[in-house]
């Protein structure tokens, strides 16, 4: 892991560095060990054995040469400066051969500073829950600009890529099918009014087969019926669209 972490560019100024970037990124080991906060990372680092700290290039201090891990504030400051996608790419899961891959964006808790808004991360996760990669969405932009950049390095042949309505874009569909040889499953909402109207006008009354699912949770019951219609030849204006699915939800009051 230390060899892989050394490939990350160091965003700090050369002057005043007391710890190597690899030693600061021992946070990756702490997270793999179950740490979920900066305090937990600090506790892991302080209790880590000396040989583990040595392998992470933690510097020696004092007459006895005891290795002392970077402080919590140093770890936090460097992690906020290093691209989050860098750590994910180094420690992430290879998606080649997986059946499905889901894209989702979230704002990272605790990342807001006085001078900058919270870091918004776009992540790719397999159907089994393994994180493949993530990148920070630049401020004053949105997730759409990072879609292709996030998936470009990976082999997605035969994989079904799912995303929310924000990514229901024609450019995204062409990118997945033409360049990545993948499939897509997009949600259509009011962000695509023309496409949404075209889907509503399809001959859903001709569909006779339905799938029913019933769930109970959060104090309510929900019944969902799913209809699937082949749209090839129906003139739907969306690249490489083959099937459309309509989900009806019923919640008794």
Short mmCIF file of N, CA and C in Angstrom, two decimals, residues 39-132:
data_model
loop_
_atom_site.label_atom_id
_atom_site.label_comp_id
_atom_site.label_asym_id
_atom_site.label_seq_id
_atom_site.Cartn_x
_atom_site.Cartn_y
_atom_site.Cartn_z
N UNK A 39 -11.23 11.50 14.55
CA UNK A 39 -10.85 11.07 15.89
C UNK A 39 -10.48 9.59 15.89
N UNK A 40 -11.27 8.77 15.17
CA UNK A 40 -10.98 7.34 15.09
C UNK A 40 -9.67 7.08 14.35
N UNK A 41 -9.39 7.88 13.32
CA UNK A 41 -8.12 7.75 12.60
C UNK A 41 -6.95 8.05 13.54
N UNK A 42 -7.10 9.11 14.34
CA UNK A 42 -6.05 9.48 15.29
C UNK A 42 -5.83 8.38 16.33
N UNK A 43 -6.92 7.79 16.82
CA UNK A 43 -6.80 6.72 17.80
C UNK A 43 -6.11 5.50 17.21
N UNK A 44 -6.42 5.19 15.95
CA UNK A 44 -5.78 4.05 15.29
C UNK A 44 -4.29 4.31 15.14
N UNK A 45 -3.93 5.53 14.72
CA UNK A 45 -2.52 5.86 14.49
C UNK A 45 -1.73 5.80 15.79
N UNK A 46 -2.32 6.28 16.88
CA UNK A 46 -1.59 6.32 18.15
C UNK A 46 -1.39 4.92 18.74
N UNK A 47 -2.28 4.00 18.40
CA UNK A 47 -2.17 2.64 18.93
C UNK A 47 -1.51 1.67 17.96
N UNK A 48 -1.16 2.14 16.75
CA UNK A 48 -0.54 1.26 15.76
C UNK A 48 0.86 0.87 16.21
N UNK A 49 1.28 -0.37 15.99
CA UNK A 49 2.64 -0.79 16.37
C UNK A 49 3.71 -0.06 15.58
N UNK A 50 4.90 0.01 16.15
CA UNK A 50 5.99 0.74 15.53
C UNK A 50 6.37 0.17 14.16
N UNK A 51 6.31 -1.15 13.99
CA UNK A 51 6.69 -1.71 12.69
C UNK A 51 5.69 -1.31 11.60
N UNK A 52 4.40 -1.19 11.99
CA UNK A 52 3.41 -0.73 11.01
C UNK A 52 3.67 0.72 10.61
N UNK A 53 3.98 1.57 11.59
CA UNK A 53 4.30 2.96 11.29
C UNK A 53 5.56 3.08 10.46
N UNK A 54 6.52 2.19 10.70
CA UNK A 54 7.76 2.21 9.92
C UNK A 54 7.48 1.89 8.46
N UNK A 55 6.61 0.95 8.19
CA UNK A 55 6.29 0.57 6.82
C UNK A 55 5.55 1.70 6.10
N UNK A 56 4.91 2.60 6.88
CA UNK A 56 4.21 3.74 6.31
C UNK A 56 5.08 5.00 6.31
N UNK A 57 6.36 4.83 6.57
CA UNK A 57 7.34 5.93 6.50
C UNK A 57 7.05 7.03 7.49
N UNK A 58 6.51 6.68 8.66
CA UNK A 58 6.29 7.68 9.70
C UNK A 58 7.64 8.06 10.30
N UNK A 59 7.89 9.33 10.49
CA UNK A 59 9.21 9.81 10.91
C UNK A 59 9.51 9.46 12.36
N UNK A 60 10.78 9.37 12.67
CA UNK A 60 11.24 9.15 14.05
C UNK A 60 11.35 10.50 14.76
N UNK A 61 11.18 10.47 16.09
CA UNK A 61 11.29 11.68 16.89
C UNK A 61 11.89 11.35 18.24
N UNK A 62 12.63 12.28 18.82
CA UNK A 62 13.19 12.09 20.14
C UNK A 62 14.47 11.29 20.12
N UNK A 63 15.10 11.19 21.29
CA UNK A 63 16.37 10.48 21.42
C UNK A 63 16.21 8.98 21.20
N UNK A 64 15.05 8.45 21.50
CA UNK A 64 14.81 7.01 21.34
C UNK A 64 14.37 6.64 19.93
N UNK A 65 14.13 7.62 19.10
CA UNK A 65 13.73 7.33 17.74
C UNK A 65 12.35 6.71 17.62
N UNK A 66 11.44 7.08 18.52
CA UNK A 66 10.08 6.56 18.47
C UNK A 66 9.33 7.21 17.32
N UNK A 67 8.61 6.42 16.58
CA UNK A 67 7.85 6.93 15.44
C UNK A 67 6.53 7.51 15.95
N UNK A 68 6.27 8.76 15.59
CA UNK A 68 5.07 9.47 16.02
C UNK A 68 4.26 9.84 14.80
N UNK A 69 3.01 9.39 14.76
CA UNK A 69 2.14 9.64 13.61
C UNK A 69 1.76 11.11 13.53
N UNK A 70 1.40 11.60 12.36
CA UNK A 70 0.95 12.99 12.22
C UNK A 70 -0.28 13.27 13.07
N UNK A 71 -0.46 14.53 13.45
CA UNK A 71 -1.60 14.92 14.28
C UNK A 71 -2.89 14.85 13.48
N UNK A 72 -4.00 14.89 14.22
CA UNK A 72 -5.32 14.84 13.57
C UNK A 72 -5.50 16.02 12.62
N UNK A 73 -5.08 17.23 13.04
CA UNK A 73 -5.25 18.41 12.19
C UNK A 73 -4.43 18.29 10.91
N UNK A 74 -3.23 17.70 11.00
CA UNK A 74 -2.41 17.51 9.80
C UNK A 74 -3.07 16.52 8.85
N UNK A 75 -3.56 15.42 9.40
CA UNK A 75 -4.23 14.41 8.56
C UNK A 75 -5.44 15.02 7.88
N UNK A 76 -6.24 15.76 8.62
CA UNK A 76 -7.45 16.35 8.05
C UNK A 76 -7.10 17.36 6.96
N UNK A 77 -6.12 18.22 7.21
CA UNK A 77 -5.75 19.25 6.24
C UNK A 77 -5.24 18.64 4.94
N UNK A 78 -4.41 17.59 5.04
CA UNK A 78 -3.85 16.98 3.84
C UNK A 78 -4.92 16.19 3.08
N UNK A 79 -5.79 15.49 3.79
CA UNK A 79 -6.83 14.72 3.12
C UNK A 79 -7.78 15.64 2.35
N UNK A 80 -8.04 16.83 2.88
CA UNK A 80 -8.91 17.76 2.17
C UNK A 80 -8.22 18.31 0.93
N UNK A 81 -6.88 18.35 0.94
CA UNK A 81 -6.14 18.88 -0.20
C UNK A 81 -5.92 17.84 -1.29
N UNK A 82 -5.77 16.57 -0.89
CA UNK A 82 -5.55 15.50 -1.86
C UNK A 82 -6.88 15.16 -2.54
N UNK A 83 -6.84 14.94 -3.84
CA UNK A 83 -8.06 14.58 -4.58
C UNK A 83 -8.66 13.31 -4.00
N UNK A 84 -9.92 13.32 -3.57
CA UNK A 84 -10.52 12.11 -3.01
C UNK A 84 -10.51 10.94 -3.99
N UNK A 85 -10.62 11.24 -5.29
CA UNK A 85 -10.60 10.17 -6.27
C UNK A 85 -9.28 9.43 -6.31
N UNK A 86 -8.18 10.07 -5.88
CA UNK A 86 -6.89 9.41 -5.87
C UNK A 86 -6.86 8.22 -4.94
N UNK A 87 -7.32 8.40 -3.72
CA UNK A 87 -7.37 7.30 -2.76
C UNK A 87 -8.32 6.21 -3.24
N UNK A 88 -9.46 6.61 -3.79
CA UNK A 88 -10.42 5.62 -4.25
C UNK A 88 -9.86 4.79 -5.38
N UNK A 89 -9.14 5.45 -6.30
CA UNK A 89 -8.57 4.70 -7.43
C UNK A 89 -7.49 3.73 -6.96
N UNK A 90 -6.73 4.08 -5.93
CA UNK A 90 -5.67 3.22 -5.43
C UNK A 90 -6.21 2.05 -4.63
N UNK A 91 -7.27 2.28 -3.88
CA UNK A 91 -7.79 1.25 -2.98
C UNK A 91 -9.11 0.68 -3.47
N UNK A 92 -9.58 1.11 -4.64
CA UNK A 92 -10.90 0.72 -5.10
C UNK A 92 -10.95 -0.69 -5.68
N UNK A 93 -12.17 -1.06 -6.10
CA UNK A 93 -12.46 -2.40 -6.61
C UNK A 93 -12.49 -2.36 -8.13
N UNK A 94 -11.82 -3.30 -8.79
CA UNK A 94 -11.80 -3.35 -10.25
C UNK A 94 -13.17 -3.80 -10.77
N UNK A 95 -13.81 -3.03 -11.66
CA UNK A 95 -15.18 -3.36 -12.07
C UNK A 95 -15.29 -4.33 -13.24
N UNK A 96 -14.17 -4.76 -13.81
CA UNK A 96 -14.24 -5.62 -14.99
C UNK A 96 -15.02 -6.90 -14.68
N UNK A 97 -16.06 -7.15 -15.49
CA UNK A 97 -16.84 -8.37 -15.33
C UNK A 97 -18.02 -8.26 -14.39
N UNK A 98 -18.20 -7.16 -13.68
CA UNK A 98 -19.34 -7.05 -12.77
C UNK A 98 -20.61 -6.85 -13.58
N UNK A 99 -21.75 -7.25 -13.01
CA UNK A 99 -23.01 -7.16 -13.72
C UNK A 99 -23.55 -5.73 -13.76
N UNK A 100 -23.39 -5.00 -12.65
CA UNK A 100 -23.96 -3.66 -12.59
C UNK A 100 -23.05 -2.71 -11.86
N UNK A 101 -23.19 -1.43 -12.18
CA UNK A 101 -22.40 -0.38 -11.57
C UNK A 101 -23.31 0.83 -11.40
N UNK A 102 -23.38 1.35 -10.17
CA UNK A 102 -24.27 2.47 -9.88
C UNK A 102 -23.47 3.73 -9.62
N UNK A 103 -23.93 4.85 -10.18
CA UNK A 103 -23.30 6.15 -9.95
C UNK A 103 -24.19 6.98 -9.04
N UNK A 104 -23.57 7.63 -8.07
CA UNK A 104 -24.33 8.47 -7.16
C UNK A 104 -23.43 9.56 -6.62
N UNK A 105 -23.99 10.70 -6.33
CA UNK A 105 -23.23 11.82 -5.80
C UNK A 105 -23.70 12.22 -4.42
N UNK A 106 -22.77 12.53 -3.52
CA UNK A 106 -23.08 12.94 -2.15
C UNK A 106 -22.08 14.00 -1.71
N UNK A 107 -22.53 14.88 -0.84
CA UNK A 107 -21.63 15.85 -0.23
C UNK A 107 -20.99 15.21 1.00
N UNK A 108 -19.67 15.32 1.11
CA UNK A 108 -18.94 14.69 2.21
C UNK A 108 -19.15 15.47 3.49
N UNK A 109 -19.61 14.78 4.53
CA UNK A 109 -19.83 15.42 5.81
C UNK A 109 -18.50 15.87 6.42
N UNK A 110 -18.52 17.06 7.03
CA UNK A 110 -17.34 17.56 7.70
C UNK A 110 -16.30 18.16 6.79
N UNK A 111 -16.60 18.27 5.49
CA UNK A 111 -15.61 18.79 4.55
C UNK A 111 -15.77 20.29 4.27
N UNK A 112 -16.82 20.89 4.79
CA UNK A 112 -17.02 22.32 4.56
C UNK A 112 -16.02 23.12 5.39
N UNK A 113 -15.45 24.15 4.80
CA UNK A 113 -14.53 25.03 5.49
C UNK A 113 -15.03 26.47 5.38
N UNK A 114 -14.32 27.38 6.04
CA UNK A 114 -14.72 28.78 6.00
C UNK A 114 -14.62 29.33 4.58
N UNK A 115 -13.62 28.88 3.83
CA UNK A 115 -13.36 29.41 2.50
C UNK A 115 -13.94 28.59 1.36
N UNK A 116 -14.42 27.39 1.65
CA UNK A 116 -14.86 26.51 0.56
C UNK A 116 -16.10 25.73 0.97
N UNK A 117 -16.98 25.43 0.02
CA UNK A 117 -18.16 24.62 0.33
C UNK A 117 -17.78 23.17 0.56
N UNK A 118 -18.74 22.38 1.00
CA UNK A 118 -18.50 20.96 1.24
C UNK A 118 -18.10 20.27 -0.06
N UNK A 119 -17.20 19.31 0.06
CA UNK A 119 -16.75 18.55 -1.11
C UNK A 119 -17.88 17.65 -1.60
N UNK A 120 -18.21 17.76 -2.88
CA UNK A 120 -19.25 16.91 -3.46
C UNK A 120 -18.57 15.81 -4.26
N UNK A 121 -18.82 14.56 -3.90
CA UNK A 121 -18.14 13.43 -4.51
C UNK A 121 -19.10 12.63 -5.38
N UNK A 122 -18.64 12.30 -6.57
CA UNK A 122 -19.37 11.41 -7.47
C UNK A 122 -18.70 10.05 -7.39
N UNK A 123 -19.46 9.02 -7.02
CA UNK A 123 -18.89 7.70 -6.77
C UNK A 123 -19.51 6.66 -7.70
N UNK A 124 -18.72 5.62 -7.97
CA UNK A 124 -19.19 4.45 -8.72
C UNK A 124 -19.08 3.24 -7.81
N UNK A 125 -20.19 2.52 -7.63
CA UNK A 125 -20.27 1.40 -6.69
C UNK A 125 -20.84 0.19 -7.41
N UNK A 126 -20.27 -0.98 -7.17
CA UNK A 126 -20.79 -2.20 -7.78
C UNK A 126 -22.08 -2.64 -7.10
N UNK A 127 -22.78 -3.57 -7.72
CA UNK A 127 -24.00 -4.08 -7.14
C UNK A 127 -23.79 -4.77 -5.81
N UNK A 128 -22.56 -5.23 -5.55
CA UNK A 128 -22.25 -5.88 -4.28
C UNK A 128 -21.81 -4.88 -3.21
N UNK A 129 -21.81 -3.59 -3.55
CA UNK A 129 -21.46 -2.58 -2.56
C UNK A 129 -20.00 -2.20 -2.51
N UNK A 130 -19.18 -2.62 -3.48
CA UNK A 130 -17.76 -2.27 -3.49
C UNK A 130 -17.55 -0.95 -4.24
N UNK A 131 -16.86 -0.02 -3.60
CA UNK A 131 -16.55 1.26 -4.25
C UNK A 131 -15.45 1.06 -5.28
N UNK A 132 -15.71 1.48 -6.50
CA UNK A 132 -14.74 1.38 -7.58
C UNK A 132 -13.86 2.62 -7.62
#
